[in-house]
């Protein structure tokens, strides 16, 4: 992660924006269940808000230093920080009621690898579970912001098909300054029919 990210994504202003503007609108009316997995929490801007809405929150972070900071911040809470690769998760099938990923997917270096992450999300979701997320939209400004960093923005026009191909249903995609998405794993009843 370059210095731009360390400055912006770790700032109180960024956390406030995520917690007051993005998350309340995105999860309004959704049941996140008891067990949630957050992928790529970075400095924890969404983690703080999410942990108050579920019984248990697992935060999967690939960067050891970021994971160490989160572990120290959330010691003694309902947050368990795990170091790992979202494209090859070590969780059992159907482990979580919900999975969240917020401004993380554009850090995954290729579309194929993003699809592996999405397939893993589908695998670890319980039947009827929900994926909720957001990501930045491609722009020249963000390209420069990510200089010397991975920047592979998600193409909104193809994202619906990508999610459907993996098996997700009841998909909502909104492009409104950022990419916002909600997708469900079919319930056991829906899978049986």
mmCIF file of C-alpha atoms in Angstrom:
data_model
loop_
_atom_site.group_PDB
_atom_site.id
_atom_site.type_symbol
_atom_site.label_atom_id
_atom_site.label_comp_id
_atom_site.label_asym_id
_atom_site.label_seq_id
_atom_site.Cartn_x
_atom_site.Cartn_y
_atom_site.Cartn_z
ATOM 1 C CA UNK A 1 0.000 0.000 0.000
ATOM 2 C CA UNK A 2 1.422 3.358 -0.976
ATOM 3 C CA UNK A 3 1.630 6.415 1.264
ATOM 4 C CA UNK A 4 -1.561 7.918 -0.191
ATOM 5 C CA UNK A 5 -3.513 4.982 1.237
ATOM 6 C CA UNK A 6 -1.849 5.166 4.621
ATOM 7 C CA UNK A 7 -2.766 8.840 4.858
ATOM 8 C CA UNK A 8 -6.322 8.729 3.508
ATOM 9 C CA UNK A 9 -7.600 5.276 4.499
ATOM 10 C CA UNK A 10 -6.322 5.575 8.056
ATOM 11 C CA UNK A 11 -7.803 9.014 8.593
ATOM 12 C CA UNK A 12 -10.739 9.768 10.903
ATOM 13 C CA UNK A 13 -12.398 11.597 7.995
ATOM 14 C CA UNK A 14 -12.336 8.450 5.820
ATOM 15 C CA UNK A 15 -13.715 6.322 8.662
ATOM 16 C CA UNK A 16 -16.487 8.868 9.254
ATOM 17 C CA UNK A 17 -17.411 8.860 5.564
ATOM 18 C CA UNK A 18 -17.565 5.048 5.475
ATOM 19 C CA UNK A 19 -19.506 4.818 8.751
ATOM 20 C CA UNK A 20 -21.999 7.649 8.223
ATOM 21 C CA UNK A 21 -22.523 7.781 4.450
ATOM 22 C CA UNK A 22 -21.709 4.429 2.845
ATOM 23 C CA UNK A 23 -22.493 1.630 5.290
ATOM 24 C CA UNK A 24 -25.857 2.781 6.705
ATOM 25 C CA UNK A 25 -27.327 3.214 3.218
ATOM 26 C CA UNK A 26 -25.744 0.042 1.841
ATOM 27 C CA UNK A 27 -26.899 -2.354 4.552
ATOM 28 C CA UNK A 28 -30.269 -0.717 5.247
ATOM 29 C CA UNK A 29 -32.863 -3.470 5.385
ATOM 30 C CA UNK A 30 -30.310 -6.289 5.185
ATOM 31 C CA UNK A 31 -29.926 -8.997 7.785
ATOM 32 C CA UNK A 32 -26.203 -9.521 8.329
ATOM 33 C CA UNK A 33 -26.839 -12.478 10.653
ATOM 34 C CA UNK A 34 -24.663 -13.381 13.614
ATOM 35 C CA UNK A 35 -21.376 -14.271 11.890
ATOM 36 C CA UNK A 36 -19.839 -11.856 9.403
ATOM 37 C CA UNK A 37 -16.557 -11.905 7.508
ATOM 38 C CA UNK A 38 -14.962 -8.635 6.422
ATOM 39 C CA UNK A 39 -12.357 -9.052 3.707
ATOM 40 C CA UNK A 40 -9.527 -6.544 3.443
ATOM 41 C CA UNK A 41 -10.353 -4.292 6.390
ATOM 42 C CA UNK A 42 -7.077 -2.344 6.127
ATOM 43 C CA UNK A 43 -7.124 0.192 8.963
ATOM 44 C CA UNK A 44 -10.639 -0.862 10.046
ATOM 45 C CA UNK A 45 -12.796 2.027 8.806
ATOM 46 C CA UNK A 46 -15.734 -0.337 8.241
ATOM 47 C CA UNK A 47 -14.778 -2.794 10.996
ATOM 48 C CA UNK A 48 -15.727 -0.464 13.813
ATOM 49 C CA UNK A 49 -19.215 0.093 12.399
ATOM 50 C CA UNK A 50 -19.825 -3.552 11.412
ATOM 51 C CA UNK A 51 -18.812 -5.049 14.750
ATOM 52 C CA UNK A 52 -21.806 -3.407 16.419
ATOM 53 C CA UNK A 53 -24.238 -5.050 13.997
ATOM 54 C CA UNK A 54 -23.235 -8.718 14.298
ATOM 55 C CA UNK A 55 -22.412 -11.081 17.130
ATOM 56 C CA UNK A 56 -19.050 -12.140 15.690
ATOM 57 C CA UNK A 57 -16.955 -10.351 13.069
ATOM 58 C CA UNK A 58 -13.955 -12.028 11.445
ATOM 59 C CA UNK A 59 -11.600 -9.622 9.660
ATOM 60 C CA UNK A 60 -9.430 -11.274 6.994
ATOM 61 C CA UNK A 61 -6.380 -9.138 6.180
ATOM 62 C CA UNK A 62 -3.512 -10.125 3.879
ATOM 63 C CA UNK A 63 -1.069 -7.559 5.282
ATOM 64 C CA UNK A 64 0.552 -8.693 8.544
ATOM 65 C CA UNK A 65 1.290 -5.170 9.795
ATOM 66 C CA UNK A 66 -2.311 -4.040 9.209
ATOM 67 C CA UNK A 67 -3.577 -7.217 10.884
ATOM 68 C CA UNK A 68 -1.343 -6.587 13.902
ATOM 69 C CA UNK A 69 -2.726 -3.045 14.277
ATOM 70 C CA UNK A 70 -6.316 -4.316 14.018
ATOM 71 C CA UNK A 71 -5.616 -7.088 16.536
ATOM 72 C CA UNK A 72 -4.352 -4.523 19.034
ATOM 73 C CA UNK A 73 -7.290 -2.186 18.382
ATOM 74 C CA UNK A 74 -9.968 -4.865 18.745
ATOM 75 C CA UNK A 75 -8.490 -7.029 21.501
ATOM 76 C CA UNK A 76 -11.230 -8.155 23.864
ATOM 77 C CA UNK A 77 -14.069 -7.358 21.440
ATOM 78 C CA UNK A 78 -16.181 -9.497 19.123
ATOM 79 C CA UNK A 79 -13.652 -8.999 16.288
ATOM 80 C CA UNK A 80 -11.243 -11.787 15.373
ATOM 81 C CA UNK A 81 -8.464 -10.693 13.027
ATOM 82 C CA UNK A 82 -7.043 -13.359 10.721
ATOM 83 C CA UNK A 83 -4.087 -13.054 8.364
ATOM 84 C CA UNK A 84 -4.864 -14.742 5.083
ATOM 85 C CA UNK A 85 -5.461 -14.665 1.352
ATOM 86 C CA UNK A 86 -9.053 -13.995 0.277
ATOM 87 C CA UNK A 87 -8.490 -16.009 -2.911
ATOM 88 C CA UNK A 88 -7.667 -19.127 -0.872
ATOM 89 C CA UNK A 89 -9.536 -18.868 2.415
ATOM 90 C CA UNK A 90 -9.008 -21.548 5.034
ATOM 91 C CA UNK A 91 -12.574 -21.334 6.364
ATOM 92 C CA UNK A 92 -14.994 -24.235 6.081
ATOM 93 C CA UNK A 93 -17.813 -24.076 3.550
ATOM 94 C CA UNK A 94 -20.879 -22.155 4.751
ATOM 95 C CA UNK A 95 -19.093 -20.489 7.696
ATOM 96 C CA UNK A 96 -20.637 -17.002 7.538
ATOM 97 C CA UNK A 97 -24.052 -15.383 7.331
ATOM 98 C CA UNK A 98 -22.622 -12.362 5.552
ATOM 99 C CA UNK A 99 -19.432 -11.166 3.911
ATOM 100 C CA UNK A 100 -18.407 -7.550 3.383
ATOM 101 C CA UNK A 101 -15.698 -6.003 1.266
ATOM 102 C CA UNK A 102 -15.333 -2.242 1.094
ATOM 103 C CA UNK A 103 -12.965 -0.459 -1.325
ATOM 104 C CA UNK A 104 -10.773 -3.569 -1.473
ATOM 105 C CA UNK A 105 -11.433 -5.368 -4.765
ATOM 106 C CA UNK A 106 -9.475 -2.833 -6.848
ATOM 107 C CA UNK A 107 -6.361 -3.934 -4.925
ATOM 108 C CA UNK A 108 -6.664 -7.454 -6.362
ATOM 109 C CA UNK A 109 -4.249 -7.534 -9.325
ATOM 110 C CA UNK A 110 -6.384 -9.252 -11.983
ATOM 111 C CA UNK A 111 -9.998 -9.929 -12.871
ATOM 112 C CA UNK A 112 -9.291 -13.673 -12.663
ATOM 113 C CA UNK A 113 -8.004 -13.262 -9.106
ATOM 114 C CA UNK A 114 -10.981 -11.048 -8.211
ATOM 115 C CA UNK A 115 -13.218 -13.873 -9.479
ATOM 116 C CA UNK A 116 -11.350 -16.315 -7.233
ATOM 117 C CA UNK A 117 -12.033 -14.037 -4.263
ATOM 118 C CA UNK A 118 -15.719 -13.831 -5.212
ATOM 119 C CA UNK A 119 -15.891 -17.628 -5.627
ATOM 120 C CA UNK A 120 -14.365 -18.067 -2.182
ATOM 121 C CA UNK A 121 -16.900 -15.621 -0.755
ATOM 122 C CA UNK A 122 -19.701 -17.669 -2.305
ATOM 123 C CA UNK A 123 -18.213 -20.867 -0.838
ATOM 124 C CA UNK A 124 -17.924 -19.542 2.736
ATOM 125 C CA UNK A 125 -21.381 -17.965 2.762
ATOM 126 C CA UNK A 126 -24.186 -19.975 4.302
ATOM 127 C CA UNK A 127 -27.218 -20.660 2.076
ATOM 128 C CA UNK A 128 -29.284 -17.472 2.016
ATOM 129 C CA UNK A 129 -26.242 -15.431 3.080
ATOM 130 C CA UNK A 130 -25.404 -12.026 1.677
ATOM 131 C CA UNK A 131 -22.355 -10.364 0.146
ATOM 132 C CA UNK A 132 -22.347 -6.611 0.619
ATOM 133 C CA UNK A 133 -19.663 -4.329 -0.703
ATOM 134 C CA UNK A 134 -18.408 -1.263 -2.445
ATOM 135 C CA UNK A 135 -15.479 -0.236 -4.537
ATOM 136 C CA UNK A 136 -14.042 2.799 -6.269
ATOM 137 C CA UNK A 137 -14.888 3.577 -9.865
ATOM 138 C CA UNK A 138 -12.079 3.901 -12.384
ATOM 139 C CA UNK A 139 -10.758 7.418 -12.880
ATOM 140 C CA UNK A 140 -7.541 9.155 -13.887
ATOM 141 C CA UNK A 141 -7.332 10.682 -10.410
ATOM 142 C CA UNK A 142 -7.517 7.282 -8.696
ATOM 143 C CA UNK A 143 -5.015 5.864 -11.161
ATOM 144 C CA UNK A 144 -2.541 8.546 -10.044
ATOM 145 C CA UNK A 145 -3.528 8.088 -6.388
ATOM 146 C CA UNK A 146 -2.544 4.399 -6.711
ATOM 147 C CA UNK A 147 0.866 5.121 -8.251
ATOM 148 C CA UNK A 148 3.307 2.307 -7.347
ATOM 149 C CA UNK A 149 0.372 0.329 -5.936
ATOM 150 C CA UNK A 150 -2.024 -2.258 -7.339
ATOM 151 C CA UNK A 151 -4.967 -0.637 -9.083
ATOM 152 C CA UNK A 152 -7.396 -2.887 -10.932
ATOM 153 C CA UNK A 153 -10.838 -1.262 -10.756
ATOM 154 C CA UNK A 154 -13.934 -3.427 -11.090
ATOM 155 C CA UNK A 155 -15.844 -2.822 -14.319
ATOM 156 C CA UNK A 156 -19.469 -2.235 -13.250
ATOM 157 C CA UNK A 157 -20.926 -3.295 -16.627
ATOM 158 C CA UNK A 158 -19.558 -6.838 -16.310
ATOM 159 C CA UNK A 159 -19.864 -7.257 -12.545
ATOM 160 C CA UNK A 160 -23.465 -8.498 -12.613
ATOM 161 C CA UNK A 161 -22.563 -11.301 -15.025
ATOM 162 C CA UNK A 162 -19.496 -12.204 -12.980
ATOM 163 C CA UNK A 163 -21.589 -12.562 -9.827
ATOM 164 C CA UNK A 164 -24.335 -14.525 -11.629
ATOM 165 C CA UNK A 165 -21.782 -16.898 -13.154
ATOM 166 C CA UNK A 166 -20.528 -17.741 -9.661
ATOM 167 C CA UNK A 167 -24.052 -18.580 -8.503
ATOM 168 C CA UNK A 168 -25.137 -15.407 -6.707
ATOM 169 C CA UNK A 169 -28.780 -14.356 -7.000
ATOM 170 C CA UNK A 170 -30.909 -11.370 -5.961
ATOM 171 C CA UNK A 171 -28.117 -9.045 -7.041
ATOM 172 C CA UNK A 172 -28.275 -5.277 -6.722
ATOM 173 C CA UNK A 173 -25.584 -3.098 -8.287
ATOM 174 C CA UNK A 174 -25.628 0.670 -7.922
ATOM 175 C CA UNK A 175 -23.193 3.065 -9.557
ATOM 176 C CA UNK A 176 -23.462 6.366 -7.744
ATOM 177 C CA UNK A 177 -20.039 7.936 -7.337
ATOM 178 C CA UNK A 178 -18.833 4.496 -6.211
ATOM 179 C CA UNK A 179 -19.768 0.926 -7.071
ATOM 180 C CA UNK A 180 -22.101 -0.581 -4.450
ATOM 181 C CA UNK A 181 -23.290 -4.168 -4.575
ATOM 182 C CA UNK A 182 -25.422 -6.680 -2.720
ATOM 183 C CA UNK A 183 -25.644 -10.325 -3.793
ATOM 184 C CA UNK A 184 -27.154 -13.365 -2.112
ATOM 185 C CA UNK A 185 -26.227 -17.014 -2.050
ATOM 186 C CA UNK A 186 -29.384 -18.993 -2.872
ATOM 187 C CA UNK A 187 -31.198 -20.471 0.110
ATOM 188 C CA UNK A 188 -31.313 -24.238 0.520
ATOM 189 C CA UNK A 189 -34.912 -24.191 -0.745
ATOM 190 C CA UNK A 190 -33.914 -22.272 -3.852
ATOM 191 C CA UNK A 191 -30.969 -24.609 -4.486
ATOM 192 C CA UNK A 192 -33.276 -27.645 -4.217
ATOM 193 C CA UNK A 193 -35.747 -26.353 -6.819
#
